[in-house]
Every structure is written in structure tokens, then in C-alpha cells.
């Protein structure tokens, strides 16, 4: 019932795999709404995933992430690469209306068949926003998007761990985003793979670059040297270099075997994460349905059983 409209239409999975933009849009709405048909769709197309390059963009509000992504999309399109863009904004989910307003650059691409742009807000899906986002990334990948660009706001927000699923992480900053440099320095934020200082016509740009370089120099030596690139995204200036740095990073991790290792680790964590969420749901259900569970919890409250023993007892009963 959720799979399509016309009876003569091919199944949703088939249409999605053929690159149909409407099927992709429909699929993402399903996963966003935690509709079982969405999980089923992902199950069907999953064997066709793993081909896309996933690039995460993070950085403080207003530094120009969307504008930069817009320029990179144009760059990728010039090379005939198909692109998907996911913008995640848990605090102020922007509607297509907002996308069409101030954050224009992305909207330039709305009519292009080779580009699919979507924003996601904190809703429904099992495990929350980052689960829904990962499913959406998988659907974009399956639909033949060669590059999937994911934008998240903020620095070091643990809840947006979709960034863990990116092959390459780009941190966008602008002159004056000293807090983010501090976050890097303090190790609150993991070292990204590429750093972009946008709005680089600002007089403080070079001192910002020096400051970042100083912070990176304190970190461990790695065989990937994090490039610090200056851009003016609104003008498209420096964007070519960012695209090249992303390519170079991808080639680097592919050659070193790190790509497979990263993806393997992330997918294993994903499975554990989903299992944990489901287990918790199941336990909560049993808590509501089973008076003996309630009794066990009451005994904890009465200090007759300690919490850890009660937890073990709960798990033992499941087995
Ligand atoms: N002067 C100048 N303005 C820029 C540049 N890049 C982006 N902007 C402007 O900065 C504002 C914010 O840009 P966005 O691309 O929306 O920034 P963002 O990081 O995606 O913002 P959030 O999604 O709200 O976190 C917009 O008004 C852009 O036009 C640049 O290189 N120079
Ligand atoms: Mg943005």
C-alpha cells in the first residue's frame, strides 16, 4: 500500500535502483517516518549499496557548509557524477521552503535529475535521527548517487553520529570560529580529514589558518596530512581544491585499506546500536506487560535487590 501509487508501476525497490528520483524521495520519507515499508525497502536494496562515496560536512552554524556543498555539487555535476545531499538540522529543521529561501545555492540544483537534495529533522525513526539518516544514505547509494554529501550542524555533537558513517569528514570553519579550534585542541572533536576555512576574504583568515595548523601539529603524526584550504564558497573560489582534497583523501584511505576498515567498524557498530535499541524497546514492553518484572523493579526500590542484579535477572529471563 505504501509501495506505490499506480498498479502498473514497478515495485518501489526496482524503481529506486533504477535511479528514479521520486522513488528515492518516497523511500526516504518511509524511513524518516519509521514505516516498516522503509526498513523492508532498505533490506531489499542493501546488496546494491557500498558504492557511493560518503562525505560528511560539519562545522558551526552559518560558516557556509550549505553554500560549499552547493558549489561542490556543481563541480561534481560538471564531471557527470550523480550526487545526493542530506542536510541534517535537529534544532531548526529546514523545510524545502527554507532551502529555497536564504540558502539558495543548493536550490540551484533542485531541478537537476542527477541531484537529489533532502533535509532531515529529528523525527520518528528507530534510534532517532542518525538511524534515519543512515537509512537515507543507503537509499541514495542504492539509487546510484556516486557522491552522498551529508551536512550536520555543530561540532562534536555525539547525537549526530551519522558523521561516523562518512568516508571523509570535512570541517568547515570561518575566521573567528575560535570555539571550534578550541574544541579540536581539547580533543572534544575528532580530527577531521579536510579543514576548510570559508569566507576567506576576511582579514583574519591567515591567522586562523596558522592557529589551526598549530593545533594539528600537536596531534599524533598520521600518514594523511590534513589539508587546510581557504574558500569563498559563494564565489566558488577554492572549491576545486576542496573537491581534489576529498578525492585525494578517498584514494588515500582506499589504498591504505582504511576505507574498508572504517566501513566495517561503522557497520558493526550500527548493528550493535540497532540491536541495543530494539532490546531496550522489548524490555520496556515486558516491563509494562509482566507484573513480575514490575515486582522485580519494586524490590530494587525497596533496596532488597541491587540494580545490577535486577538487570541480570531481566536478561536471564529473556534467554
Ligand atoms: N562573504 C561570504 N559569505 C558567505 C560565504 N559562504 C557562505 N556565505 C554566506 O553565509 C551565510 C551562511 O551560509 P550557509 O551556507 O547557509 O551556512 P551553513 O554553514 O550551511 O549554515 P547552517 O546550515 O545554518 O549551519 C549565507 O548568507 C551565505 O551566503 C563566503 O565565502 N563569503
Ligand atoms: Mg546549512
CSV table of C-alpha atoms and ligand atoms in Angstrom, one decimal:
chain,number,residue,atom,x,y,z
A,1,UNK,CA,0.0,0.0,0.0
A,2,UNK,CA,2.9,2.3,0.8
A,3,UNK,CA,5.0,1.0,-2.1
A,4,UNK,CA,3.5,2.9,-4.9
A,5,UNK,CA,0.5,4.6,-6.4
A,6,UNK,CA,-0.4,3.1,-9.8
A,7,UNK,CA,-0.9,-0.6,-10.0
A,8,UNK,CA,1.2,-0.9,-13.2
A,9,UNK,CA,4.1,0.8,-11.6
A,10,UNK,CA,7.2,-1.4,-10.9
A,11,UNK,CA,8.0,-2.1,-7.2
A,12,UNK,CA,9.5,0.7,-5.2
A,13,UNK,CA,12.8,-1.1,-4.8
A,14,UNK,CA,13.1,-1.6,-8.5
A,15,UNK,CA,12.3,2.0,-9.3
A,16,UNK,CA,14.7,3.2,-6.7
A,17,UNK,CA,17.5,1.0,-8.0
A,18,UNK,CA,16.9,2.4,-11.5
A,19,UNK,CA,17.6,5.9,-10.2
A,20,UNK,CA,14.1,7.2,-10.1
A,21,UNK,CA,14.1,10.4,-8.1
A,22,UNK,CA,10.5,10.1,-7.0
A,23,UNK,CA,11.1,6.6,-5.7
A,24,UNK,CA,14.1,7.8,-3.7
A,25,UNK,CA,12.0,10.6,-2.2
A,26,UNK,CA,9.3,8.2,-1.3
A,27,UNK,CA,11.8,5.7,0.2
A,28,UNK,CA,13.4,8.4,2.4
A,29,UNK,CA,10.0,9.5,3.6
A,30,UNK,CA,9.3,6.0,4.6
A,31,UNK,CA,12.5,5.6,6.6
A,32,UNK,CA,12.1,9.0,8.1
A,33,UNK,CA,8.6,8.0,9.4
A,34,UNK,CA,9.9,4.7,10.7
A,35,UNK,CA,7.5,3.0,8.4
A,36,UNK,CA,8.1,-0.8,8.3
A,37,UNK,CA,7.9,-0.5,4.5
A,38,UNK,CA,11.0,1.7,4.7
A,39,UNK,CA,13.0,-1.0,6.6
A,40,UNK,CA,11.8,-3.5,4.1
A,41,UNK,CA,13.0,-1.3,1.2
A,42,UNK,CA,16.4,-0.9,2.7
A,43,UNK,CA,16.6,-4.7,3.2
A,44,UNK,CA,15.8,-5.2,-0.5
A,45,UNK,CA,18.3,-2.7,-1.8
A,46,UNK,CA,21.1,-3.2,0.7
A,47,UNK,CA,23.1,-5.6,-1.5
A,48,UNK,CA,23.4,-2.7,-4.0
A,49,UNK,CA,24.9,-0.3,-1.6
A,50,UNK,CA,28.5,0.4,-0.7
A,51,UNK,CA,29.4,2.1,-4.0
A,52,UNK,CA,28.8,5.7,-3.0
A,53,UNK,CA,31.4,8.0,-1.5
A,54,UNK,CA,30.0,9.4,1.7
A,55,UNK,CA,31.4,12.8,2.7
A,56,UNK,CA,30.3,14.4,5.9
A,57,UNK,CA,30.4,18.2,6.4
A,58,UNK,CA,30.3,19.6,9.8
A,59,UNK,CA,31.0,23.0,11.4
A,60,UNK,CA,29.4,25.8,13.4
A,61,UNK,CA,26.1,27.4,12.2
A,62,UNK,CA,26.5,29.9,9.3
A,63,UNK,CA,30.0,29.2,8.2
A,64,UNK,CA,28.9,28.3,4.7
A,65,UNK,CA,28.5,24.5,4.7
A,66,UNK,CA,25.4,24.5,2.5
A,67,UNK,CA,27.0,27.0,0.2
A,68,UNK,CA,30.1,25.0,-0.1
A,69,UNK,CA,28.1,21.8,-0.7
A,70,UNK,CA,26.2,23.7,-3.4
A,71,UNK,CA,29.4,24.6,-5.2
A,72,UNK,CA,30.7,21.0,-4.8
A,73,UNK,CA,27.5,19.7,-6.3
A,74,UNK,CA,28.1,21.9,-9.3
A,75,UNK,CA,31.6,20.7,-9.5
A,76,UNK,CA,30.6,17.0,-9.4
A,77,UNK,CA,27.8,17.6,-12.0
A,78,UNK,CA,30.4,19.1,-14.3
A,79,UNK,CA,32.0,15.7,-14.2
A,80,UNK,CA,28.7,13.9,-14.7
A,81,UNK,CA,28.7,12.5,-11.2
A,82,UNK,CA,25.3,11.9,-9.6
A,83,UNK,CA,25.0,13.5,-6.2
A,84,UNK,CA,22.8,13.1,-3.2
A,85,UNK,CA,22.7,15.7,-0.4
A,86,UNK,CA,21.3,15.2,3.0
A,87,UNK,CA,21.1,18.2,5.4
A,88,UNK,CA,20.5,17.3,9.0
A,89,UNK,CA,19.4,20.0,11.3
A,90,UNK,CA,17.9,18.8,14.5
A,91,UNK,CA,17.5,22.3,16.1
A,92,UNK,CA,15.8,24.1,13.3
A,93,UNK,CA,14.7,21.6,10.7
A,94,UNK,CA,14.6,23.5,7.4
A,95,UNK,CA,11.8,22.8,5.0
A,96,UNK,CA,12.1,22.9,1.3
A,97,UNK,CA,10.8,26.4,1.7
A,98,UNK,CA,13.7,27.5,3.8
A,99,UNK,CA,16.1,25.8,1.4
A,100,UNK,CA,14.6,27.8,-1.4
A,101,UNK,CA,15.0,31.0,0.7
A,102,UNK,CA,18.3,32.2,2.0
A,103,UNK,CA,20.3,29.0,1.5
A,104,UNK,CA,19.9,29.4,-2.2
A,105,UNK,CA,22.9,27.7,-3.6
A,106,UNK,CA,21.6,24.2,-3.0
A,107,UNK,CA,18.3,25.2,-4.6
A,108,UNK,CA,20.1,25.8,-7.8
A,109,UNK,CA,20.2,22.1,-8.2
A,110,UNK,CA,16.6,21.1,-7.4
A,111,UNK,CA,15.6,20.7,-11.0
A,112,UNK,CA,18.6,18.6,-12.0
A,113,UNK,CA,17.7,14.9,-12.4
A,114,UNK,CA,21.3,13.9,-11.4
A,115,UNK,CA,21.0,15.6,-8.0
A,116,UNK,CA,18.8,14.8,-5.0
A,117,UNK,CA,18.6,17.1,-2.1
A,118,UNK,CA,16.8,16.4,1.1
A,119,UNK,CA,16.8,17.7,4.6
A,120,UNK,CA,16.0,15.6,7.6
A,121,UNK,CA,14.9,16.6,11.0
A,122,UNK,CA,14.7,14.8,14.3
A,123,UNK,CA,11.7,12.5,13.9
A,124,UNK,CA,10.4,9.1,14.4
A,125,UNK,CA,12.8,6.6,13.2
A,126,UNK,CA,14.1,3.8,15.4
A,127,UNK,CA,17.2,5.0,17.2
A,128,UNK,CA,16.4,8.5,16.2
A,129,UNK,CA,17.7,10.9,13.6
A,130,UNK,CA,21.1,9.3,12.9
A,131,UNK,CA,19.4,5.9,12.2
A,132,UNK,CA,17.0,7.5,9.8
A,133,UNK,CA,19.9,9.4,8.2
A,134,UNK,CA,21.9,6.3,7.7
A,135,UNK,CA,19.0,4.6,6.1
A,136,UNK,CA,18.5,7.6,3.8
A,137,UNK,CA,22.2,7.5,2.9
A,138,UNK,CA,21.9,3.8,2.0
A,139,UNK,CA,18.9,4.6,-0.2
A,140,UNK,CA,20.8,7.3,-2.0
A,141,UNK,CA,23.7,5.0,-2.5
A,142,UNK,CA,21.4,2.3,-3.9
A,143,UNK,CA,19.8,4.7,-6.3
A,144,UNK,CA,23.1,5.3,-7.9
A,145,UNK,CA,24.3,8.5,-6.3
A,146,UNK,CA,28.1,8.4,-6.6
A,147,UNK,CA,28.6,11.1,-4.0
A,148,UNK,CA,26.5,11.5,-0.9
A,149,UNK,CA,27.2,14.7,0.9
A,150,UNK,CA,25.8,14.9,4.5
A,151,UNK,CA,25.6,18.2,6.3
A,152,UNK,CA,25.4,18.4,10.0
A,153,UNK,CA,25.4,21.5,12.2
A,154,UNK,CA,27.7,21.8,15.2
A,155,UNK,CA,30.9,20.4,16.3
A,156,UNK,CA,31.3,17.3,18.3
A,157,UNK,CA,27.6,16.6,18.9
A,158,UNK,CA,27.6,13.0,19.8
A,159,UNK,CA,23.9,12.5,18.8
A,160,UNK,CA,24.7,13.2,15.2
A,161,UNK,CA,26.9,10.2,14.9
A,162,UNK,CA,26.0,9.8,11.2
A,163,UNK,CA,29.2,11.5,10.7
A,164,UNK,CA,30.7,8.2,11.8
A,165,UNK,CA,29.4,6.8,8.6
A,166,UNK,CA,31.3,9.2,6.4
A,167,UNK,CA,34.3,8.1,4.5
A,168,UNK,CA,35.7,11.6,4.6
A,169,UNK,CA,34.9,14.3,7.1
A,170,UNK,CA,35.2,17.9,6.1
A,171,UNK,CA,35.2,20.5,8.9
A,172,UNK,CA,34.1,23.9,7.7
A,173,UNK,CA,35.2,27.0,9.8
A,174,UNK,CA,35.4,30.7,9.1
A,175,UNK,CA,37.7,33.3,10.5
A,176,UNK,CA,36.5,33.9,14.0
A,177,UNK,CA,35.2,30.4,14.8
A,178,UNK,CA,37.7,30.1,17.6
A,179,UNK,CA,35.5,27.9,19.7
A,180,UNK,CA,35.8,25.1,17.1
A,181,UNK,CA,39.5,25.4,17.1
A,182,UNK,CA,39.5,25.1,20.8
A,183,UNK,CA,37.3,22.0,20.5
A,184,UNK,CA,39.8,20.5,18.2
A,185,UNK,CA,42.6,21.4,20.5
A,186,UNK,CA,40.8,20.0,23.6
A,187,UNK,CA,40.1,16.8,21.7
A,188,UNK,CA,36.4,17.3,22.0
A,189,UNK,CA,36.2,16.9,18.3
A,190,UNK,CA,37.9,14.2,16.3
A,191,UNK,CA,40.4,15.5,13.8
A,192,UNK,CA,38.6,15.8,10.5
A,193,UNK,CA,40.1,14.7,7.2
A,194,UNK,CA,39.9,18.1,5.5
A,195,UNK,CA,39.6,21.5,7.0
A,196,UNK,CA,38.1,24.4,5.1
A,197,UNK,CA,38.3,28.0,6.2
A,198,UNK,CA,35.4,29.6,4.3
A,199,UNK,CA,34.7,33.3,3.9
A,200,UNK,CA,38.4,33.6,3.3
A,201,UNK,CA,38.3,37.2,2.1
A,202,UNK,CA,38.2,38.1,5.8
A,203,UNK,CA,41.4,39.7,7.0
A,204,UNK,CA,41.8,37.2,9.9
A,205,UNK,CA,41.8,34.2,7.6
A,206,UNK,CA,45.6,33.6,7.6
A,207,UNK,CA,45.9,33.9,11.3
A,208,UNK,CA,43.1,31.4,11.6
A,209,UNK,CA,44.9,29.0,9.3
A,210,UNK,CA,48.1,29.3,11.3
A,211,UNK,CA,46.1,28.7,14.5
A,212,UNK,CA,44.6,25.5,13.1
A,213,UNK,CA,48.0,24.4,11.8
A,214,UNK,CA,49.3,24.8,15.3
A,215,UNK,CA,46.6,22.7,16.8
A,216,UNK,CA,47.1,19.9,14.2
A,217,UNK,CA,50.8,19.9,14.9
A,218,UNK,CA,50.1,19.0,18.5
A,219,UNK,CA,48.2,15.9,17.4
A,220,UNK,CA,49.5,12.5,16.5
A,221,UNK,CA,51.5,12.0,13.3
A,222,UNK,CA,49.5,10.2,10.7
A,223,UNK,CA,50.2,9.3,7.2
A,224,UNK,CA,47.3,11.5,6.0
A,225,UNK,CA,48.3,15.2,6.3
A,226,UNK,CA,45.1,17.1,6.9
A,227,UNK,CA,44.9,19.9,4.3
A,228,UNK,CA,43.7,23.3,5.4
A,229,UNK,CA,42.0,25.0,2.5
A,230,UNK,CA,40.7,28.6,2.1
A,231,UNK,CA,37.5,29.1,0.2
A,232,UNK,CA,34.9,31.7,-0.7
A,233,UNK,CA,32.1,29.4,-1.3
A,234,UNK,CA,29.7,32.0,-2.6
A,235,UNK,CA,32.1,32.8,-5.4
A,236,UNK,CA,33.1,29.2,-5.9
A,237,UNK,CA,36.7,30.2,-5.1
A,238,UNK,CA,38.8,27.3,-3.7
A,239,UNK,CA,36.1,24.8,-4.2
A,240,UNK,CA,38.1,22.9,-6.9
A,241,UNK,CA,40.8,22.4,-4.3
A,242,UNK,CA,38.3,21.1,-1.8
A,243,UNK,CA,37.0,18.6,-4.3
A,244,UNK,CA,40.5,17.5,-5.1
A,245,UNK,CA,41.3,17.1,-1.4
A,246,UNK,CA,38.2,14.9,-0.9
A,247,UNK,CA,39.3,12.8,-3.9
A,248,UNK,CA,42.8,12.5,-2.6
A,249,UNK,CA,41.6,11.5,0.9
A,250,UNK,CA,39.3,8.9,-0.6
A,251,UNK,CA,42.1,7.5,-2.7
A,252,UNK,CA,44.4,7.5,0.3
A,253,UNK,CA,42.1,5.5,2.6
A,254,UNK,CA,41.1,3.2,-0.2
A,255,UNK,CA,44.8,2.4,-0.9
A,256,UNK,CA,45.7,2.0,2.7
A,257,UNK,CA,42.8,-0.3,3.4
A,258,UNK,CA,41.4,2.1,5.9
A,259,UNK,CA,38.2,2.6,3.9
A,260,UNK,CA,37.1,-0.9,4.3
A,261,UNK,CA,38.3,-1.0,7.9
A,262,UNK,CA,36.3,2.2,8.7
A,263,UNK,CA,33.2,1.0,6.9
A,264,UNK,CA,33.4,-2.4,8.6
A,265,UNK,CA,33.8,-0.9,12.0
A,266,UNK,CA,30.9,1.5,11.5
A,267,UNK,CA,28.6,-1.1,10.2
A,268,UNK,CA,29.4,-3.4,13.1
A,269,UNK,CA,28.6,-0.5,15.5
A,270,UNK,CA,25.4,0.1,13.5
A,271,UNK,CA,24.2,-3.5,14.1
A,272,UNK,CA,25.0,-3.3,17.8
A,273,UNK,CA,23.3,0.1,18.0
A,274,UNK,CA,20.1,-1.1,16.4
A,275,UNK,CA,20.1,-4.3,18.4
A,276,UNK,CA,20.5,-2.3,21.6
A,277,UNK,CA,17.6,0.0,20.7
A,278,UNK,CA,15.4,-3.0,19.9
A,279,UNK,CA,16.4,-4.8,23.0
A,280,UNK,CA,15.5,-1.8,25.1
A,281,UNK,CA,12.2,-1.5,23.4
A,282,UNK,CA,11.5,-5.1,24.1
A,283,UNK,CA,12.5,-4.8,27.8
A,284,UNK,CA,10.3,-1.7,28.2
A,285,UNK,CA,7.4,-3.7,26.7
A,286,UNK,CA,7.9,-6.6,29.0
A,287,UNK,CA,8.1,-4.1,31.9
A,288,UNK,CA,4.6,-2.9,31.0
A,289,UNK,CA,3.2,-6.3,30.3
A,290,UNK,CA,4.7,-8.5,33.0
A,291,UNK,CA,3.8,-7.9,36.7
A,292,UNK,CA,6.8,-10.0,37.9
A,293,UNK,CA,9.1,-7.5,36.1
A,294,UNK,CA,7.3,-4.7,37.9
A,295,UNK,CA,7.7,-6.6,41.1
A,296,UNK,CA,11.4,-7.0,40.5
A,297,UNK,CA,11.8,-3.3,39.9
A,298,UNK,CA,9.8,-2.5,43.1
A,299,UNK,CA,12.2,-4.7,45.0
A,300,UNK,CA,15.1,-2.6,43.8
A,301,UNK,CA,13.3,0.5,45.0
A,302,UNK,CA,12.8,-1.2,48.4
A,303,UNK,CA,16.5,-1.9,48.4
A,304,UNK,CA,16.0,-5.6,48.5
A,305,UNK,CA,17.8,-6.2,45.2
A,306,UNK,CA,20.5,-4.1,43.8
A,307,UNK,CA,20.2,-2.6,40.3
A,308,UNK,CA,22.9,-4.7,38.6
A,309,UNK,CA,21.5,-8.0,39.9
A,310,UNK,CA,18.0,-7.0,38.8
A,311,UNK,CA,19.3,-6.1,35.3
A,312,UNK,CA,21.0,-9.5,35.1
A,313,UNK,CA,17.8,-11.2,36.3
A,314,UNK,CA,15.9,-9.3,33.5
A,315,UNK,CA,18.3,-10.5,30.8
A,316,UNK,CA,18.3,-14.1,32.2
A,317,UNK,CA,14.5,-14.3,31.9
A,318,UNK,CA,14.7,-13.3,28.2
A,319,UNK,CA,17.1,-16.0,27.4
B,1,LIG,N1,31.0,36.6,2.4
B,1,LIG,C1,30.8,35.3,2.3
B,1,LIG,N2,29.6,34.8,2.6
B,1,LIG,C2,29.4,33.5,2.5
B,1,LIG,C3,30.4,32.6,2.0
B,1,LIG,N3,29.9,31.4,2.0
B,1,LIG,C4,28.7,31.5,2.5
B,1,LIG,N4,28.4,32.7,2.8
B,1,LIG,C5,27.1,33.2,3.4
B,1,LIG,O1,27.0,32.8,4.7
B,1,LIG,C6,25.6,32.6,5.0
B,1,LIG,C7,25.5,31.2,5.6
B,1,LIG,O2,25.8,30.2,4.6
B,1,LIG,P1,25.3,28.8,4.7
B,1,LIG,O3,25.9,28.1,3.5
B,1,LIG,O4,23.8,28.7,4.8
B,1,LIG,O5,26.0,28.3,6.0
B,1,LIG,P2,25.7,26.9,6.8
B,1,LIG,O6,27.0,26.6,7.5
B,1,LIG,O7,25.2,25.9,5.9
B,1,LIG,O8,24.7,27.4,7.9
B,1,LIG,P3,23.8,26.4,8.8
B,1,LIG,O9,23.2,25.3,7.9
B,1,LIG,O10,22.7,27.4,9.3
B,1,LIG,O11,24.6,26.0,9.9
B,1,LIG,C8,24.8,32.7,3.8
B,1,LIG,O12,24.3,34.0,3.8
B,1,LIG,C9,25.9,32.6,2.7
B,1,LIG,O13,25.5,33.4,1.5
B,1,LIG,C10,31.7,33.2,1.6
B,1,LIG,O14,32.6,32.5,1.2
B,1,LIG,N5,31.8,34.5,1.8
B,2,LIG,MG1,23.4,24.8,6.1
